[in-house]
Coordinates of C-alpha atoms and ligand atoms in Angstrom, one line a residue:
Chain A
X1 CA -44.8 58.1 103.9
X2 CA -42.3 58.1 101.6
X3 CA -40.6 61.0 102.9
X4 CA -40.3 58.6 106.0
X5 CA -39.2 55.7 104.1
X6 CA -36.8 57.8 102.5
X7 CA -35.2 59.5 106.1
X8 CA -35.2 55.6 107.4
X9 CA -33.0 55.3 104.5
X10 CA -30.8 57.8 104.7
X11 CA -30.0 57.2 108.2
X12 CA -28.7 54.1 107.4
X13 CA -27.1 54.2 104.0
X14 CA -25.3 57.1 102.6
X15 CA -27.2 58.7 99.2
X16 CA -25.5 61.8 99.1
X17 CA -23.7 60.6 96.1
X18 CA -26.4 59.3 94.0
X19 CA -28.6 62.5 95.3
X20 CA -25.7 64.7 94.5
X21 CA -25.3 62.9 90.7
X22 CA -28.9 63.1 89.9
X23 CA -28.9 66.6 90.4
X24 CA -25.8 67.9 89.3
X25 CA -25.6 65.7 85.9
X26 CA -25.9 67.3 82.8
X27 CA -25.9 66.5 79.2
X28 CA -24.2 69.0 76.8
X29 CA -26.0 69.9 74.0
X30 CA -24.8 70.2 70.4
X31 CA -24.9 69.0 66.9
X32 CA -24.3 65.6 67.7
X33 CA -26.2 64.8 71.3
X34 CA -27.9 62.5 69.4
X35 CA -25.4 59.9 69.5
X36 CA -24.9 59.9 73.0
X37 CA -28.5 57.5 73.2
X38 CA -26.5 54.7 71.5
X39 CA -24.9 53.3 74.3
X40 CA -28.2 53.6 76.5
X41 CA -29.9 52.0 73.8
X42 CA -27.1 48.7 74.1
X43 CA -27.2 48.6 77.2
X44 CA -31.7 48.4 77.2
X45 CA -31.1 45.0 74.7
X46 CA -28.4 43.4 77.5
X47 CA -31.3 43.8 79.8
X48 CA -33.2 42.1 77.6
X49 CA -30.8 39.6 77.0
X50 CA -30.9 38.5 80.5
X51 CA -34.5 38.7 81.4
X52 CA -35.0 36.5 77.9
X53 CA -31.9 34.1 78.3
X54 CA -32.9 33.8 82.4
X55 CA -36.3 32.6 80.9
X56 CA -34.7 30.6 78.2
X57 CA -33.1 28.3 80.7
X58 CA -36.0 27.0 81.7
X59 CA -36.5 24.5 79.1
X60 CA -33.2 24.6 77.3
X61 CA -30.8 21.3 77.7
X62 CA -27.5 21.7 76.7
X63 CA -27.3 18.4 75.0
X64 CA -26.4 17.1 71.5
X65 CA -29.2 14.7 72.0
X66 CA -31.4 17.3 73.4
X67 CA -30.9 21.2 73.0
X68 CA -32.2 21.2 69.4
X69 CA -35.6 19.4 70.6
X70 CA -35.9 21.8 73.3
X71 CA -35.3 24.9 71.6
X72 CA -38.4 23.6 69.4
X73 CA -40.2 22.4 72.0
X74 CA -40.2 26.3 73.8
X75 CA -41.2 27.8 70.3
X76 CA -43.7 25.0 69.2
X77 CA -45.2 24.1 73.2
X78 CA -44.2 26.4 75.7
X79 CA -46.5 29.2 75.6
X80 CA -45.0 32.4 74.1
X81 CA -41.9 30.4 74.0
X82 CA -41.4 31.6 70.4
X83 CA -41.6 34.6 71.1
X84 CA -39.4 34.7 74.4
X85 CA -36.7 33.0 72.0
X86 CA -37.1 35.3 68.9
X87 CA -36.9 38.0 71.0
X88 CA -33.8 36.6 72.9
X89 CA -32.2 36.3 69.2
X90 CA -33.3 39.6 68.0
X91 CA -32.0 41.5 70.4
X92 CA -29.1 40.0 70.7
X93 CA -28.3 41.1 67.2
X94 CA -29.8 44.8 67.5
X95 CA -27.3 45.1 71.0
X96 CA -24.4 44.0 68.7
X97 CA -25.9 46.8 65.7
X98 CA -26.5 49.4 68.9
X99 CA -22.9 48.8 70.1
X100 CA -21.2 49.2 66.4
X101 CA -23.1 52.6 66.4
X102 CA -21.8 53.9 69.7
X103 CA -18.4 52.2 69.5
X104 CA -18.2 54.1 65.9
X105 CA -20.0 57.5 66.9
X106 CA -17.9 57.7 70.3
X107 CA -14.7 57.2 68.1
X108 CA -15.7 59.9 65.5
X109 CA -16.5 62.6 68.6
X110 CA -13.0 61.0 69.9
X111 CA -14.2 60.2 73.4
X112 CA -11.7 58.2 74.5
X113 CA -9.5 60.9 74.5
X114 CA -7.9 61.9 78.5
X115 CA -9.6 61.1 81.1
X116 CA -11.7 58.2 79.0
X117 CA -9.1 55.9 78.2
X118 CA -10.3 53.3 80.4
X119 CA -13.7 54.0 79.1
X120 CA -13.0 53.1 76.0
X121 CA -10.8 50.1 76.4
X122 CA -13.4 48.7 78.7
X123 CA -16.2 49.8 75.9
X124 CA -14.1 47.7 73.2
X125 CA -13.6 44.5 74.7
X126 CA -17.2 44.4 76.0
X127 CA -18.2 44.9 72.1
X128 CA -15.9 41.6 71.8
X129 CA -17.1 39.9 74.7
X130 CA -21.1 40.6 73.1
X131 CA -19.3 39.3 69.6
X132 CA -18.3 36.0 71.7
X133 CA -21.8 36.0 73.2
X134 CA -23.1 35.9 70.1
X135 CA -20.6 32.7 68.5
X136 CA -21.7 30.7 71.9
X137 CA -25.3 31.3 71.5
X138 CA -25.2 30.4 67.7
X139 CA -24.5 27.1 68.4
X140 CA -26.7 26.3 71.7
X141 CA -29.8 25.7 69.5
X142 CA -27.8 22.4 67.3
X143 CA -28.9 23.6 64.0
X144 CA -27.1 22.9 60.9
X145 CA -25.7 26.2 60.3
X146 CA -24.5 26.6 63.8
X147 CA -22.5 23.5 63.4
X148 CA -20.5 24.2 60.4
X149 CA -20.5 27.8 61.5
X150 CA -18.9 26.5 64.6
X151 CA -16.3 24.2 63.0
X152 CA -15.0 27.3 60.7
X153 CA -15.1 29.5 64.0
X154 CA -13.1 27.0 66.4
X155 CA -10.5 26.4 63.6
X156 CA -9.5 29.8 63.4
X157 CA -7.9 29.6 66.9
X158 CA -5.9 27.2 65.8
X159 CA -3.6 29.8 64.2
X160 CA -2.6 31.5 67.6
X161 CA 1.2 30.8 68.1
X162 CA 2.1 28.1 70.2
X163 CA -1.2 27.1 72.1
X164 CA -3.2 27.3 69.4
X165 CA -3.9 23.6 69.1
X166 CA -4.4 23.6 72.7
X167 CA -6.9 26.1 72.9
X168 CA -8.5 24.4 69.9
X169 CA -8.6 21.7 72.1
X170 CA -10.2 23.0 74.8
X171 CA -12.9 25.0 73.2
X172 CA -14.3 22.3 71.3
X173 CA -14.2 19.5 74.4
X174 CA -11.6 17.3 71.9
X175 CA -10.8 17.0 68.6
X176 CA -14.5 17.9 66.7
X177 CA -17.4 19.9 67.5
X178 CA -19.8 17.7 68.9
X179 CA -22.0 17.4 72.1
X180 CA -18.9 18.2 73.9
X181 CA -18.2 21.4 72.4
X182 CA -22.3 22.8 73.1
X183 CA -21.8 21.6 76.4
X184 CA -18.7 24.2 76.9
X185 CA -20.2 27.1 74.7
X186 CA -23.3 26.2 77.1
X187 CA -21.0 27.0 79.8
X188 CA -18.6 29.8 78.4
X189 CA -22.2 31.6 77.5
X190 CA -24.5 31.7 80.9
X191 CA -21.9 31.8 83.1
X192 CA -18.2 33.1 82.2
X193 CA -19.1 35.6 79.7
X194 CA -21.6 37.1 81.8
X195 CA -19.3 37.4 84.7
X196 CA -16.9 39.4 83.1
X197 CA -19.3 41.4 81.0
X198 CA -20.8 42.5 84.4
X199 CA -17.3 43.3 85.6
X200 CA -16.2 45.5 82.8
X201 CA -19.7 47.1 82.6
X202 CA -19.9 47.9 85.9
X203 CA -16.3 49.7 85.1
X204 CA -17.5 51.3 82.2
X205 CA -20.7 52.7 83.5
X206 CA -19.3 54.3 86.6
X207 CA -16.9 55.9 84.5
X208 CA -19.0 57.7 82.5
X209 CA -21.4 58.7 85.6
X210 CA -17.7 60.3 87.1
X211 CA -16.8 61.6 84.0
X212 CA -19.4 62.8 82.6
X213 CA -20.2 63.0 78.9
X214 CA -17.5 63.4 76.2
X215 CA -18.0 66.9 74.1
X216 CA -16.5 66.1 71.2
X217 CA -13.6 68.4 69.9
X218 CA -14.5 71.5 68.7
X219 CA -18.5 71.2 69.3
X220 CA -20.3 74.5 70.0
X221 CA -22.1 73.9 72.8
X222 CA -25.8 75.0 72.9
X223 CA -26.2 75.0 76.5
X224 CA -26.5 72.0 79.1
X225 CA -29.2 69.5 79.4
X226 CA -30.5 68.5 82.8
X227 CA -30.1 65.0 83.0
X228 CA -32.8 64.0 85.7
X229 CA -35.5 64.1 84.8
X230 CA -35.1 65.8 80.9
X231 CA -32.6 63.6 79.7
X232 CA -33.7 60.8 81.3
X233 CA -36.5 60.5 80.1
X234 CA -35.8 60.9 76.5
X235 CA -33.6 58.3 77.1
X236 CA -36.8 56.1 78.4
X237 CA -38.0 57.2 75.2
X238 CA -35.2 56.0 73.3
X239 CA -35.6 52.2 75.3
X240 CA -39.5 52.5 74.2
X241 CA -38.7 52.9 70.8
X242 CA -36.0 50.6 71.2
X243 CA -38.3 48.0 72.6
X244 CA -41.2 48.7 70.3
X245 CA -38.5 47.8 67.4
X246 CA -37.5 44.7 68.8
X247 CA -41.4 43.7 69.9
X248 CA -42.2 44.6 66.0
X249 CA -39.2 42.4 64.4
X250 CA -39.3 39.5 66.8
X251 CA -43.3 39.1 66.2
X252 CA -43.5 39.4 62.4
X253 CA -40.1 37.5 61.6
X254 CA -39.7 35.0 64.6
X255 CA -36.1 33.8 64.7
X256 CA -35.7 30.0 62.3
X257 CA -34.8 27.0 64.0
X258 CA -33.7 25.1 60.8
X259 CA -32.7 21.7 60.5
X260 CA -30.5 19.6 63.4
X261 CA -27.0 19.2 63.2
X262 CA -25.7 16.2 61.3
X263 CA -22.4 15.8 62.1
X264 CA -22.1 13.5 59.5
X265 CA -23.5 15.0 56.6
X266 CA -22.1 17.9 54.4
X267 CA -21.9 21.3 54.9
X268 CA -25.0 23.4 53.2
X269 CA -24.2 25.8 50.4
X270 CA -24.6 29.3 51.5
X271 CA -23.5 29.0 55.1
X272 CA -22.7 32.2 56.5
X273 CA -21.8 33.3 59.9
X274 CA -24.1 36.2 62.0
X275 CA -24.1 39.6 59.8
X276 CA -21.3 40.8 62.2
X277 CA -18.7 38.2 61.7
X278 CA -19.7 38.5 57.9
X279 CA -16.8 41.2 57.1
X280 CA -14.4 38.8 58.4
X281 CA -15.7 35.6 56.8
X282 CA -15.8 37.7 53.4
X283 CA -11.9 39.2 53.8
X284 CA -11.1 35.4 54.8
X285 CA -13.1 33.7 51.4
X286 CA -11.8 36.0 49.1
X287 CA -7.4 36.2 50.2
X288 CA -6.1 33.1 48.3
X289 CA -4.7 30.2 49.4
X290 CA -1.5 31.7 49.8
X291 CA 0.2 34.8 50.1
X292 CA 4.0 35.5 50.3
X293 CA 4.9 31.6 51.4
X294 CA 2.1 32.1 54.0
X295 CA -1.3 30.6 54.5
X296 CA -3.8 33.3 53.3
X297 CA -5.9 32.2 56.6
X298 CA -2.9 32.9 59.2
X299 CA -2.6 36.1 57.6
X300 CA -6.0 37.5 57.3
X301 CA -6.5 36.6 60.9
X302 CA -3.1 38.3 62.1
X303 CA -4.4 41.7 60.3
X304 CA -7.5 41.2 61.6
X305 CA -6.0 40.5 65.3
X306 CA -3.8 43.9 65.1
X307 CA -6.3 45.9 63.3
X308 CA -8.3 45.4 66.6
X309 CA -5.6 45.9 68.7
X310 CA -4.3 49.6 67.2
X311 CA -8.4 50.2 67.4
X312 CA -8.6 49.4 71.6
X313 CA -5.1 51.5 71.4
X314 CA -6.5 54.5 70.0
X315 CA -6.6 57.0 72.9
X316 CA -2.6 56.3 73.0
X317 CA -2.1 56.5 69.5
X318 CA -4.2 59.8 68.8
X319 CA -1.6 62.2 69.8
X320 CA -3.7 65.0 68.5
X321 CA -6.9 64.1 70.5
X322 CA -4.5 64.3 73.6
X323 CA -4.3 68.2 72.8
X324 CA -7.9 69.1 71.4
X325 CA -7.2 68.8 67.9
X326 CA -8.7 66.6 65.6
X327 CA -6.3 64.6 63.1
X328 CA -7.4 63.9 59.9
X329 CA -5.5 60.4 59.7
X330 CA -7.4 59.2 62.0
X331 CA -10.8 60.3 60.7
X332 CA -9.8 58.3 57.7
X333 CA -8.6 55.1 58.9
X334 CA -11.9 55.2 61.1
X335 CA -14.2 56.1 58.0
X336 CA -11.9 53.2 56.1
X337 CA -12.8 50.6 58.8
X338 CA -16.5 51.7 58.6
X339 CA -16.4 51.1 55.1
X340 CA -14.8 47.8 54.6
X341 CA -17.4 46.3 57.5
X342 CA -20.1 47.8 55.0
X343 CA -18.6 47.0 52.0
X344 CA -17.5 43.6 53.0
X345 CA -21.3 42.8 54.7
X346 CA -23.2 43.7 51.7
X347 CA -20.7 41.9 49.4
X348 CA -21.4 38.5 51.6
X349 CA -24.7 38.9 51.1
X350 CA -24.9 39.4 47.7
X351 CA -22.1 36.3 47.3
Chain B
X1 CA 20.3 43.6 108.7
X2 CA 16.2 44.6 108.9
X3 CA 16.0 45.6 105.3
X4 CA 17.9 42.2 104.7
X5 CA 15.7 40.1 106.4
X6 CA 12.3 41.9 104.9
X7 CA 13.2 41.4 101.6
X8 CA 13.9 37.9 102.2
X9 CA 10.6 37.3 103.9
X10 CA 9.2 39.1 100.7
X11 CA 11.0 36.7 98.6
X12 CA 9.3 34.1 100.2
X13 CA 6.2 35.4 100.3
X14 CA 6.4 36.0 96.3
X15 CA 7.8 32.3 96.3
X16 CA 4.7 30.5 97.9
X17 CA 2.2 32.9 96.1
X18 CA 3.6 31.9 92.8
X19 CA 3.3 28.6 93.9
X20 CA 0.1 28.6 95.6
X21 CA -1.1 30.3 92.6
X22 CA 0.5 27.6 90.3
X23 CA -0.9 25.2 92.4
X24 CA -4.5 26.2 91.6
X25 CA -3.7 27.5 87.6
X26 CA -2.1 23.9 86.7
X27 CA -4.8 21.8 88.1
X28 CA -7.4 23.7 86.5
X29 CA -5.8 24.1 82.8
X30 CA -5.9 20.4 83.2
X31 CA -9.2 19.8 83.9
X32 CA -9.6 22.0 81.0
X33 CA -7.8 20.1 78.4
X34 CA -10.3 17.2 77.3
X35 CA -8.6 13.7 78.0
X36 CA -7.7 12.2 74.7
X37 CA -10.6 9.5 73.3
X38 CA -9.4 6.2 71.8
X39 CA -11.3 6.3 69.2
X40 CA -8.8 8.1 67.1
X41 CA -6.7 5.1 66.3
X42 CA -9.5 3.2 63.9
X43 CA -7.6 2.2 60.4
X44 CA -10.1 1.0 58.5
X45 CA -14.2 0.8 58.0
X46 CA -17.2 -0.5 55.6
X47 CA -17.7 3.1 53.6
X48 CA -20.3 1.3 51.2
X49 CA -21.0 -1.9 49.4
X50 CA -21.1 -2.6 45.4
X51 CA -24.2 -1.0 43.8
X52 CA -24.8 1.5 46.4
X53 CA -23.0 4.2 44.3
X54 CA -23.7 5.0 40.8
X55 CA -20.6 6.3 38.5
X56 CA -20.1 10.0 39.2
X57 CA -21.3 10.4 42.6
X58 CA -20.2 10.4 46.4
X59 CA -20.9 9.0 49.9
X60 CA -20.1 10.5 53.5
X61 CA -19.1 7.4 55.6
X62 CA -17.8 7.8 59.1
X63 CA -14.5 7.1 59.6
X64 CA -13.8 6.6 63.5
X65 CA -15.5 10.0 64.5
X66 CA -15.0 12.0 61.2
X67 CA -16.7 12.0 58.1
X68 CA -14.7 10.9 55.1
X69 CA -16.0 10.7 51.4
X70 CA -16.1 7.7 48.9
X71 CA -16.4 8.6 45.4
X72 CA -17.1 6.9 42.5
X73 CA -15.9 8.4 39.1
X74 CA -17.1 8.6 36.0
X75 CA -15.3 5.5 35.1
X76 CA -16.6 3.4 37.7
X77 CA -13.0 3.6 39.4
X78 CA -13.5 4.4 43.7
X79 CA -11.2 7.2 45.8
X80 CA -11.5 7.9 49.5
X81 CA -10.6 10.9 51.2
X82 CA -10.6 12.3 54.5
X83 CA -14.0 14.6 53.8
X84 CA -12.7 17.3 56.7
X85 CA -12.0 20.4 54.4
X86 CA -8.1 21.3 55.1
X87 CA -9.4 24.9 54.9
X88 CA -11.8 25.8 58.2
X89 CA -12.9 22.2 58.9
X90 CA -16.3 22.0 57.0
X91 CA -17.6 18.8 55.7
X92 CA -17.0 18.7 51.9
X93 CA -19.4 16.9 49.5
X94 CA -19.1 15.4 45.8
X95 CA -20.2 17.7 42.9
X96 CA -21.2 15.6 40.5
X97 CA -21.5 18.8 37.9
X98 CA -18.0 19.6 37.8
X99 CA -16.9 16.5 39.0
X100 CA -15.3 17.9 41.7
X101 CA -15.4 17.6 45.3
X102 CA -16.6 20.8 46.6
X103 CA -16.6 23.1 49.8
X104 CA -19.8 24.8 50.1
X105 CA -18.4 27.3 53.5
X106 CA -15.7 29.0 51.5
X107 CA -16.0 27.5 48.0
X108 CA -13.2 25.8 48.1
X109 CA -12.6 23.2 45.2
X110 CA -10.6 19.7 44.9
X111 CA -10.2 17.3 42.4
X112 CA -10.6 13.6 41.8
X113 CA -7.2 12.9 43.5
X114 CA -8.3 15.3 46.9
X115 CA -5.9 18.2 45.2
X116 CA -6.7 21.4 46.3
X117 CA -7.1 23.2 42.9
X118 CA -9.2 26.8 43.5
X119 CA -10.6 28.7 46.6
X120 CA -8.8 29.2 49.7
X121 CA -7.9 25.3 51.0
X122 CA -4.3 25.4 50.9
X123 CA -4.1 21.5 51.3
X124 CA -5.2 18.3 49.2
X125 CA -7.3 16.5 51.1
X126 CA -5.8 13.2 52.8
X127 CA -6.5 10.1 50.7
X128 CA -7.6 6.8 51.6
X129 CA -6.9 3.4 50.5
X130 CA -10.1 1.4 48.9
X131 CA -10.3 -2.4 49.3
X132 CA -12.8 -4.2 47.5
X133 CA -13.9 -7.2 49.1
X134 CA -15.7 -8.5 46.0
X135 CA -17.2 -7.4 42.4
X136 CA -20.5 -8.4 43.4
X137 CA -23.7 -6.0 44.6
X138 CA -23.9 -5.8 48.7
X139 CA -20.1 -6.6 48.6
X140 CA -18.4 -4.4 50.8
X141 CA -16.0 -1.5 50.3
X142 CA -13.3 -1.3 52.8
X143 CA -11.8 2.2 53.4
X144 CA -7.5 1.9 55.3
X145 CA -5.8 4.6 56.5
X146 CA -2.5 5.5 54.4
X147 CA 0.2 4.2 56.7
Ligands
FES401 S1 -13.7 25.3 55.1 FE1 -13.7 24.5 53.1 S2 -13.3 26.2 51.9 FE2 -13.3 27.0 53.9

């Protein structure tokens, strides 16, 4: 029967790639294979992002009057709505951790070297695209934090050159964050963001099935794992554990609603942004006022803007990767961003 | 002659590309922008009335659509400012412990007279006028835009 099915097929679509990939791929084994389940691992909580958010949107109201009493109606009425939302916010935040891992372990193996370029730059901006996921979505539920969180986000585009008003402008639906503003990150998050996410991913993935995996420089290589079906399904394993984690975290620490937006009230002590824009907020609160005749802002921003630029150059800047050698400068300025990110998270928190 | 005549047709192909292109890019950007509200231009407002603040506290009023902040000092002597921290734009609130208006995002601080004196605002705050329209409880306390 299915051998029927499958010559029905076959006559009229042509599998000889996919049949040819499933057999043929293989998945070098060495001293670090275990990194390559990272990106698999990201990519299982963007599933879950869209199954969850899909269901999300069938109670949510992107309102100023209304999103904050839906959001609590799905986690107070809608049955299992707490848990469809919790898990929609957990994962969310385990992707982003997931992504930090691979983006970091794939630089350290220095898999963006020739042919992967593309690979990588698509890899980065999608982590920034799943960073701008994650400021949209903070606001959507109108919760206090998300407001003021919001107003301290927008601003920041305000120091672009030139059309930095305008785009302040735009974002926010006018002058303020206000019903305007959740309206836009409404739309910016379920439908622009995902269309180009699902561009670049598409990109990245059938790159990597083309390519094949990276072997990082200098690996001794224990011999070739089959990927269909021994690597595959250790990856399924990976996405059960994954999924297990995220069942287990979204169950015993549903995700808070907190209190509605006030636009009219102060802002809370102890506002902080989501644990991955917290390096950033830190390095912001802590440069004074001034620096050099220029606002401490404008410049923290501008290191942090070229900072992330050098990083989605790297595969053009890494001269030595381009010729199988590892340099050590790189090494360190990748083990110095790793520890400013941890340094400066931990030092929020404790703040 | 040919090679003349195909680069001109390429010029104006390019030509009404650009311009077919602009054509959809302009439109859009505008629709983008949101139009400007009136709202903006309101000069002054009821922040509070005698006896609704004790000395050494503070109010959020809305001015127009932003918040600004009516204080009271220790001496019984009112100050309005715009309450929009000059830093990131959070809402700032009266500390009446340090008697100081205070920032929670980014701990910024100003004092009594909206200067920006520690954290990371690098502007004083813009100050209001106050109009008292009497010395009597429930007599109200007019807020004016500087001109
Ligand atoms: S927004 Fe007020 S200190 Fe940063």
């Amino acid at each position: 029967m299915i051998q029927r099915l499958l010559t029905w097929l076959e006559d009229r679509v042509d599998l000889s790639s996919i049949k040819h990939l499933i057999q043929e791929k293989t998945v070098p084994r060495h001293r670090m294979t275990g990194f390559y389940f990272f990106g698999g691992v990201a990519l299982f909580f963007f599933i879950v992002q869209i199954i969850s958010g899909i269901l999300l949107l069938f109670y949510y109201r992107p309102t100023s009057e209304e999103a904050f009493e839906s959001v609590k109606f799905i986690m107070t009425q809608v049955p299992f709505g707490w848990l469809v939302r919790s898990i929609h916010s957990w994962s969310a935040n385990l992707m982003i951790l997931s992504l930090f891992l691979h983006m970091f372990s794939t630089f350290f193996m220095r898999a963006y070297r020739k042919p992967r370029e593309i690979t990588w730059i698509t890899g980065f901006l999608l982590l920034g695209l799943s960073m701008g996921f994650g400021f949209t979505g903070y606001l959507l539920p109108w919760n206090k934090l998300a407001f003021f969180a919001t107003r301290v986000g927008t601003d920041m585009v305000s120091v672009v050159p030139l059309i930095g008003e305008w785009l302040l402008r735009v974002l926010r639906g006018g002058e303020d964050v206000t019903g305007a503003t959740l309206t836009r990150f409404f739309g910016i998050h379920v439908t622009i963001l995902p269309m180009i996410v699902f561009a670049l991913l598409g990109i990245h993935l059938v790159l990597i099935q083309q390519q094949g995996m990276s072997v990082p420089i200098g690996a001794r290589i224990k011999g070739q794992i089959p990927f269909f079906p021994n690597f595959m399904m250790k990856d399924l394993l990976a996405w059960l554990l994954a999924l297990a984690v995220l069942a287990g975290i979204a169950s015993i620490f549903p995700w808070e609603l907190g209190v509605k937006a006030d636009p009219f009230a102060s802002a809370p002590a102890g506002i902080k942004p989501e644990w991955y824009f917290l390096f950033m907020f830190q390095a912001l609160k802590v440069i004074p006022a001034h620096v050099l005749g220029m606002e401490g802002e404008v410049l923290g921003l501008a290191a942090f803007g070229l900072c992330g630029l050098l990083f989605m150059l790297v595969p053009f800047l890494d001269r030595k990767a381009q010729r199988e050698e590892r340099s050590k400068l790189i090494t360190g300025a990748g083990w110095v961003a790793v520890i400013f990110i941890v340094a400066m998270t931990i030092w929020a928190y404790l703040d | 002659m040919d090679s003349s005549r195909r680069s001109f047709l390429n010029l104006l192909l390019g030509v009404t590309g650009v311009g077919a292109l602009g054509s959809i890019v302009y439109p859009v950007l505008k629709y983008l922008t949101p139009p400007q509200n009136a709202e903006q231009s309101v000069a002054s407002v009821v922040a509070a009335t005698v006896g609704e603040l004790k000395p050494n506290s503070g109010k959020i009023f809305k001015f127009g659509n932003k918040p600004g902040i009516l204080i009271m000092t220790q001496n019984g002597e009112y100050r309005a400012f715009s309450a929009i921290c000059t830093h990131l734009n959070c809402t700032v609130q009266y500390d009446p412990e340090i008697q100081q208006i205070w920032c929670a995002c980014h701990n910024g601080h100003f004092d009594l007279f909206g200067k920006n004196v520690s954290g990371p605002p690098p502007k004083p705050l813009e100050s209001f006028d106050v109009e008292m329209k009497g010395e009597n409880v429930g007599d109200e306390i007019v807020v004016l835009r500087r001109s």
